[in-house]
Short mmCIF file of C-alpha atoms in Angstrom, two decimals:
data_model
loop_
_atom_site.label_atom_id
_atom_site.label_comp_id
_atom_site.label_asym_id
_atom_site.label_seq_id
_atom_site.Cartn_x
_atom_site.Cartn_y
_atom_site.Cartn_z
CA UNK A 246 89.15 88.66 136.09
CA UNK A 247 92.26 87.91 138.19
CA UNK A 248 94.90 85.59 136.76
CA UNK A 249 95.25 82.32 138.69
CA UNK A 250 98.95 81.62 139.07
CA UNK A 251 100.27 78.09 139.24
CA UNK A 252 101.97 77.36 142.57
CA UNK A 253 104.89 75.16 143.52
CA UNK A 254 102.36 72.76 145.04
CA UNK A 255 100.66 72.49 141.64
CA UNK A 256 104.03 71.81 140.01
CA UNK A 257 105.00 69.20 142.57
CA UNK A 258 101.65 67.39 142.27
CA UNK A 259 101.75 67.31 138.44
CA UNK A 260 105.39 66.15 138.38
CA UNK A 261 104.92 63.55 141.09
CA UNK A 262 107.62 64.99 143.37
CA UNK A 263 107.75 66.70 146.72
CA UNK A 264 107.26 70.46 146.99
CA UNK A 265 110.86 70.73 148.22
CA UNK A 266 112.15 69.01 145.07
CA UNK A 267 110.00 71.27 142.88
CA UNK A 268 111.40 74.29 144.69
CA UNK A 269 114.99 73.13 144.17
CA UNK A 270 114.42 72.70 140.43
CA UNK A 271 112.76 76.11 140.17
CA UNK A 272 115.85 77.64 141.80
CA UNK A 273 118.23 75.94 139.37
CA UNK A 274 118.00 72.20 139.92
CA UNK A 275 120.86 71.69 142.39
CA UNK A 276 121.07 68.26 144.05
CA UNK A 277 118.23 66.84 141.93
CA UNK A 278 118.41 63.80 139.65
CA UNK A 279 118.73 64.98 136.03
CA UNK A 280 115.71 63.02 134.80
CA UNK A 281 113.59 64.27 137.67
CA UNK A 282 114.73 67.84 137.13
CA UNK A 283 113.89 67.60 133.43
CA UNK A 284 110.40 66.30 134.24
CA UNK A 285 109.79 69.11 136.73
CA UNK A 286 110.99 71.72 134.22
CA UNK A 287 108.54 70.38 131.63
CA UNK A 288 105.71 70.75 134.14
CA UNK A 289 106.88 74.25 135.10
CA UNK A 290 106.79 75.23 131.45
CA UNK A 291 103.42 73.57 130.80
CA UNK A 292 101.76 75.22 133.80
CA UNK A 293 103.43 78.57 133.20
CA UNK A 294 104.71 78.63 136.78
CA UNK A 295 106.47 81.81 137.88
CA UNK A 296 107.86 82.41 141.38
CA UNK A 297 105.78 84.80 143.47
CA UNK A 298 108.38 87.51 144.21
CA UNK A 299 106.49 89.09 147.09
CA UNK A 300 105.88 85.80 148.88
CA UNK A 301 109.48 84.77 148.41
CA UNK A 302 110.78 88.07 149.72
CA UNK A 303 108.65 87.67 152.85
CA UNK A 304 109.68 84.07 153.39
CA UNK A 305 113.38 84.55 152.76
CA UNK A 306 113.83 88.04 154.13
CA UNK A 307 115.48 88.98 150.84
CA UNK A 308 114.36 91.34 148.10
CA UNK A 309 114.11 90.75 144.40
CA UNK A 310 117.18 90.20 142.27
CA UNK A 311 117.82 90.28 138.52
CA UNK A 312 120.54 88.47 136.65
CA UNK A 313 122.65 90.01 133.92
CA UNK A 314 124.18 87.57 131.45
CA UNK A 315 126.82 89.09 129.21
CA UNK A 316 129.90 88.27 127.15
CA UNK A 317 133.12 88.28 129.11
CA UNK A 318 134.42 91.62 130.33
CA UNK A 319 137.91 90.67 129.18
CA UNK A 320 136.71 90.31 125.59
CA UNK A 321 138.48 93.09 123.66
CA UNK A 322 135.58 93.10 121.22
CA UNK A 323 132.98 93.77 123.90
CA UNK A 324 132.83 97.45 123.12
CA UNK A 325 131.79 100.46 125.14
CA UNK A 326 128.20 100.12 123.96
CA UNK A 327 127.75 96.85 125.88
CA UNK A 328 129.39 98.31 128.98
CA UNK A 329 127.05 101.29 128.85
CA UNK A 330 124.03 98.96 128.72
CA UNK A 331 125.32 97.09 131.77
CA UNK A 332 125.73 100.34 133.69
CA UNK A 333 122.22 101.43 132.69
CA UNK A 334 120.69 98.15 133.89
CA UNK A 335 122.56 98.29 137.20
CA UNK A 336 121.49 101.88 137.84
CA UNK A 337 117.86 101.15 136.99
CA UNK A 338 117.84 98.10 139.27
CA UNK A 339 119.38 100.13 142.11
CA UNK A 340 116.64 102.75 141.79
CA UNK A 341 114.08 100.01 142.39
CA UNK A 342 116.02 98.42 145.23
CA UNK A 343 116.80 95.31 143.21
CA UNK A 344 119.93 93.25 143.56
CA UNK A 345 121.97 92.43 140.45
CA UNK A 346 124.05 89.32 139.81
CA UNK A 347 126.32 88.99 136.77
CA UNK A 348 127.35 85.89 134.86
CA UNK A 349 129.55 85.96 131.77
CA UNK A 350 130.04 83.72 128.76
CA UNK A 351 132.81 83.35 126.19
CA UNK A 352 130.58 81.91 123.45
CA UNK A 353 126.84 81.83 122.82
CA UNK A 354 126.32 78.09 122.36
CA UNK A 355 123.41 76.43 124.15
CA UNK A 356 125.43 74.66 126.83
CA UNK A 357 127.39 77.78 127.79
CA UNK A 358 124.36 80.06 127.97
CA UNK A 359 122.32 77.42 129.81
CA UNK A 360 125.09 77.16 132.38
CA UNK A 361 125.09 80.94 132.84
CA UNK A 362 121.33 81.06 133.39
CA UNK A 363 121.50 78.10 135.79
CA UNK A 364 124.20 79.90 137.80
CA UNK A 365 122.02 83.00 138.04
CA UNK A 366 119.05 80.85 139.09
CA UNK A 367 121.10 79.26 141.86
CA UNK A 368 122.11 82.75 142.97
CA UNK A 369 118.42 83.46 143.56
CA UNK A 370 117.73 85.70 140.54
CA UNK A 371 114.06 86.19 139.69
CA UNK A 372 114.70 86.91 136.02
CA UNK A 373 117.58 87.37 133.58
CA UNK A 374 118.51 90.21 131.25
CA UNK A 375 120.94 88.98 128.64
CA UNK A 376 122.99 90.26 125.75
CA UNK A 377 122.82 88.13 122.61
CA UNK A 378 125.17 89.82 120.16
CA UNK A 379 125.93 86.98 117.77
CA UNK A 380 124.04 85.95 114.66
CA UNK A 381 123.54 82.41 116.01
CA UNK A 382 121.66 83.71 119.06
CA UNK A 383 118.12 82.74 118.02
CA UNK A 384 118.94 79.05 117.69
CA UNK A 385 120.60 79.06 121.12
CA UNK A 386 117.75 80.91 122.82
CA UNK A 387 115.09 78.58 121.45
CA UNK A 388 116.97 75.60 122.91
CA UNK A 389 117.23 76.90 126.48
CA UNK A 390 115.52 75.07 129.34
CA UNK A 391 114.49 77.47 132.10
CA UNK A 392 111.41 78.78 133.86
CA UNK A 393 113.01 82.14 134.62
CA UNK A 394 111.68 85.21 132.81
CA UNK A 395 114.17 86.30 130.14
CA UNK A 396 114.72 89.56 128.27
CA UNK A 397 117.21 90.44 125.54
CA UNK A 398 118.99 93.77 125.19
CA UNK A 399 119.87 92.82 121.62
CA UNK A 400 117.76 92.71 118.49
CA UNK A 401 117.66 88.99 117.67
CA UNK A 402 116.13 88.15 114.28
CA UNK A 403 113.95 84.99 114.30
CA UNK A 404 113.55 85.11 118.11
CA UNK A 405 110.18 86.22 119.48
CA UNK A 406 111.10 86.63 123.15
CA UNK A 407 110.81 90.05 124.85
CA UNK A 408 113.59 92.47 123.89
CA UNK A 409 114.62 96.07 124.41
CA UNK A 410 116.86 97.64 121.78
CA UNK A 411 117.39 100.58 119.46
CA UNK A 412 116.61 100.48 115.75
CA UNK A 413 120.20 100.06 114.52
CA UNK A 414 119.13 99.86 110.88
CA UNK A 415 117.24 103.15 110.96
CA UNK A 416 119.95 104.87 113.03
CA UNK A 417 122.64 103.88 110.54
CA UNK A 418 120.53 105.05 107.63
CA UNK A 419 120.16 108.41 109.40
CA UNK A 420 123.95 108.75 109.56
CA UNK A 421 124.30 108.04 105.85
CA UNK A 422 121.45 110.40 104.94
CA UNK A 423 123.20 113.15 106.91
CA UNK A 424 126.46 112.61 105.02
CA UNK A 425 124.69 112.52 101.66
CA UNK A 426 122.90 115.76 102.51
CA UNK A 427 126.32 117.39 102.83
CA UNK A 428 126.98 116.66 99.18
CA UNK A 429 129.06 113.49 99.46
CA UNK A 430 128.50 111.30 96.41
CA UNK A 431 128.69 108.13 98.48
CA UNK A 432 129.67 106.92 101.96
CA UNK A 433 132.24 104.20 102.64
CA UNK A 434 131.68 101.83 105.53
CA UNK A 435 133.91 100.20 108.15
CA UNK A 436 131.75 97.34 109.44
CA UNK A 437 131.93 95.34 112.63
CA UNK A 438 132.48 91.55 112.74
CA UNK A 439 130.21 89.63 110.37
CA UNK A 440 129.07 87.24 113.11
CA UNK A 441 127.60 90.10 115.20
CA UNK A 442 123.95 90.95 114.59
CA UNK A 443 124.47 94.65 115.35
CA UNK A 444 127.17 94.78 112.69
CA UNK A 445 124.83 93.31 110.10
CA UNK A 446 121.98 95.65 111.05
CA UNK A 447 124.21 98.73 110.85
CA UNK A 448 125.55 97.58 107.51
CA UNK A 449 121.98 97.04 106.31
CA UNK A 450 121.03 100.60 107.26
CA UNK A 451 124.10 102.00 105.51
CA UNK A 452 123.43 100.01 102.36
CA UNK A 453 119.69 100.74 102.22
CA UNK A 454 120.27 104.51 102.55
CA UNK A 455 122.77 104.48 99.69
CA UNK A 456 120.49 102.35 97.54
CA UNK A 457 117.52 104.64 98.17
CA UNK A 458 119.66 107.62 97.14
CA UNK A 459 120.94 105.89 94.02
CA UNK A 460 124.51 106.24 95.31
CA UNK A 461 127.41 103.91 94.61
CA UNK A 462 127.81 101.10 97.16
CA UNK A 463 131.46 100.22 97.70
CA UNK A 464 132.43 96.95 99.39
CA UNK A 465 132.67 97.64 103.15
CA UNK A 466 135.87 96.98 105.07
CA UNK A 467 135.59 94.58 108.02
CA UNK A 468 136.72 95.62 111.48
CA UNK A 469 136.42 93.99 114.90
CA UNK A 470 135.05 96.96 116.95
CA UNK A 471 138.57 98.03 118.01
CA UNK A 472 140.37 101.29 117.21
CA UNK A 473 143.22 99.27 115.70
CA UNK A 474 140.93 97.65 113.15
CA UNK A 475 139.54 101.09 112.32
CA UNK A 476 143.07 102.35 111.84
CA UNK A 477 143.90 99.53 109.40
CA UNK A 478 140.71 100.21 107.43
CA UNK A 479 141.44 103.93 107.50
CA UNK A 480 144.88 103.36 106.00
CA UNK A 481 143.29 101.62 103.01
CA UNK A 482 140.64 104.28 102.55
CA UNK A 483 143.20 107.08 102.85
CA UNK A 484 144.89 105.81 99.69
CA UNK A 485 141.76 106.45 97.61
CA UNK A 486 141.40 110.17 96.79
CA UNK A 487 137.74 109.67 95.83
CA UNK A 488 136.82 108.83 99.44
CA UNK A 489 135.16 111.85 101.09
CA UNK A 490 132.86 110.26 103.69
CA UNK A 491 133.22 107.25 106.02
CA UNK A 492 130.72 105.69 108.43
CA UNK A 493 132.30 103.40 111.03
CA UNK A 494 130.01 100.95 112.83
CA UNK A 495 131.20 102.14 116.26
CA UNK A 496 133.10 105.07 117.74
CA UNK A 497 136.24 103.12 118.57
CA UNK A 498 136.75 102.15 114.94
CA UNK A 499 135.93 105.72 113.90
CA UNK A 500 138.73 106.89 116.20
CA UNK A 501 141.18 104.61 114.38
CA UNK A 502 139.91 105.82 111.01
CA UNK A 503 140.49 109.47 111.96
CA UNK A 504 144.00 108.68 113.17
CA UNK A 505 144.90 106.87 109.93
CA UNK A 506 143.50 109.65 107.74
CA UNK A 507 145.37 112.33 109.69
CA UNK A 508 148.57 110.29 109.51
CA UNK A 509 148.16 110.10 105.73
CA UNK A 510 147.68 113.86 105.44
CA UNK A 511 143.90 113.70 104.84
CA UNK A 512 142.14 116.32 106.96
CA UNK A 513 138.96 115.57 108.91
CA UNK A 514 136.46 116.94 108.01
CA UNK A 515 137.88 119.25 105.30
CA UNK A 516 138.94 116.32 103.07
CA UNK A 517 137.03 113.40 104.58
CA UNK A 518 133.99 113.36 106.88
CA UNK A 519 133.89 110.59 109.50
CA UNK A 520 130.94 109.39 111.62
CA UNK A 521 130.64 106.66 114.24
CA UNK A 522 127.98 104.93 116.34
CA UNK A 523 127.35 104.63 120.15
CA UNK A 524 128.36 108.12 121.38
CA UNK A 525 131.11 106.53 123.47
CA UNK A 526 132.40 108.53 126.45
CA UNK A 527 134.95 111.03 125.18
CA UNK A 528 133.72 111.03 121.58
CA UNK A 529 132.86 114.70 122.01
CA UNK A 530 136.50 115.39 122.98
CA UNK A 531 138.12 113.79 119.94
CA UNK A 532 139.89 116.07 117.50
CA UNK A 533 137.60 116.87 115.83
CA UNK A 534 134.57 115.93 117.99
CA UNK A 535 132.84 112.91 116.46
CA UNK A 536 129.44 112.83 114.76
CA UNK A 537 127.73 109.71 116.07
CA UNK A 538 124.50 108.01 117.19
CA UNK A 539 123.34 108.24 120.79
CA UNK A 540 120.91 106.02 122.70
CA UNK A 541 120.10 107.03 126.28
CA UNK A 542 121.84 104.37 128.40
CA UNK A 543 119.82 105.19 131.51
CA UNK A 544 116.58 104.78 129.58
CA UNK A 545 117.92 101.55 128.07
CA UNK A 546 118.41 100.19 131.58
CA UNK A 547 115.05 101.44 132.87
CA UNK A 548 113.13 99.87 130.01
CA UNK A 549 114.99 96.55 130.27
CA UNK A 550 114.39 96.28 134.01
CA UNK A 551 110.78 97.44 133.71
CA UNK A 552 109.94 94.87 131.03
CA UNK A 553 111.63 92.09 132.99
CA UNK A 554 109.72 93.07 136.14
CA UNK A 555 106.44 92.74 134.25
CA UNK A 556 107.32 89.13 133.52
CA UNK A 557 108.47 88.46 137.08
CA UNK A 558 105.11 89.74 138.32
CA UNK A 559 103.22 87.44 135.95
CA UNK A 560 102.29 90.10 133.40
CA UNK A 561 103.00 90.18 129.68
CA UNK A 562 106.04 92.10 128.53
CA UNK A 563 106.11 93.90 125.19
CA UNK A 564 107.52 91.68 122.40
CA UNK A 565 109.90 94.49 121.46
CA UNK A 566 110.52 97.88 123.05
CA UNK A 567 112.25 100.13 120.51
CA UNK A 568 114.35 102.86 122.09
CA UNK A 569 114.67 106.26 120.43
CA UNK A 570 118.04 107.28 119.02
CA UNK A 571 119.59 110.66 118.32
CA UNK A 572 121.97 111.63 115.55
CA UNK A 573 124.56 113.82 117.28
CA UNK A 574 126.16 116.07 114.69
CA UNK A 575 129.61 117.33 115.59
CA UNK A 576 132.63 118.74 113.78
CA UNK A 577 133.91 115.48 112.20
CA UNK A 578 131.38 115.80 109.35
CA UNK A 579 131.14 118.70 106.91
CA UNK A 580 130.26 119.58 103.33
CA UNK A 581 131.95 117.49 100.69
CA UNK A 582 135.02 119.18 99.21
CA UNK A 583 133.58 118.21 95.81
CA UNK A 584 130.17 119.74 96.41
CA UNK A 585 129.19 122.22 93.74
CA UNK A 586 128.40 125.67 95.14
#
């Protein structure tokens, strides 16, 4: 049985406004009284109204467009992983002939994110793909007021909206299991910022793998995703002769760790094995090439755009699309120097 979609006329009638006013609110609410706009948004949400993309394309002479909401490109903590996701989304949208508009935010509070989504709505976007890296994301997302389809490229605990992401916990556990299989008694960890969800998930995977193996769990050192923070952590770890394996939560920090160990006269991997996460461009050209975790960026983009398009077309998107990951084993990890032969 075909699904009967609510129309702008239905919204206008239920809200007691003109169709033109309803249309303005659906596009972002420009030049509409705040109380009126709020009433129309409530009706849009109650009726489940979604813009008809085909009809709009015919009426406006313009194709579909997706919005990409991300933390600011100037943020030194953004990381190559987030940039790779952006590239994947843009490429996937281009393959489908979709336009892409980008809005950035400096913090993930409700007002800032709402403003970003409203800007993308005014730009004519039919749906929004967003990155929600911080632990506070769920509270912010539940407070948003928009009729646009939304999709997260981050795993957001306690948020049930559609999302596409890798299993960071399992991937991190795979790294640790690999290092333990080489005879290392334990694995030390250089974590990302505590207020980032991905940092917590990667730490959880590291810790669970050690616990399952009955290995010692040393207090992790906190980094901020940068090579410099990895270097500072590496300097501390280099002073401990018992350290033979290190898992850094991203490749940039792993790069800093390797530099610090080498500077201190600890050889990688002969004395200390080092692994990262993200398979950042150039990680295979480090000295030595870095063992890391890879997620196909192009597939990341395709799945994100595909799931958003389902929503735009009035269909149900998957609650969570889990992307496969690959443990890429390179020369930065080797048998423990203490392994009994």
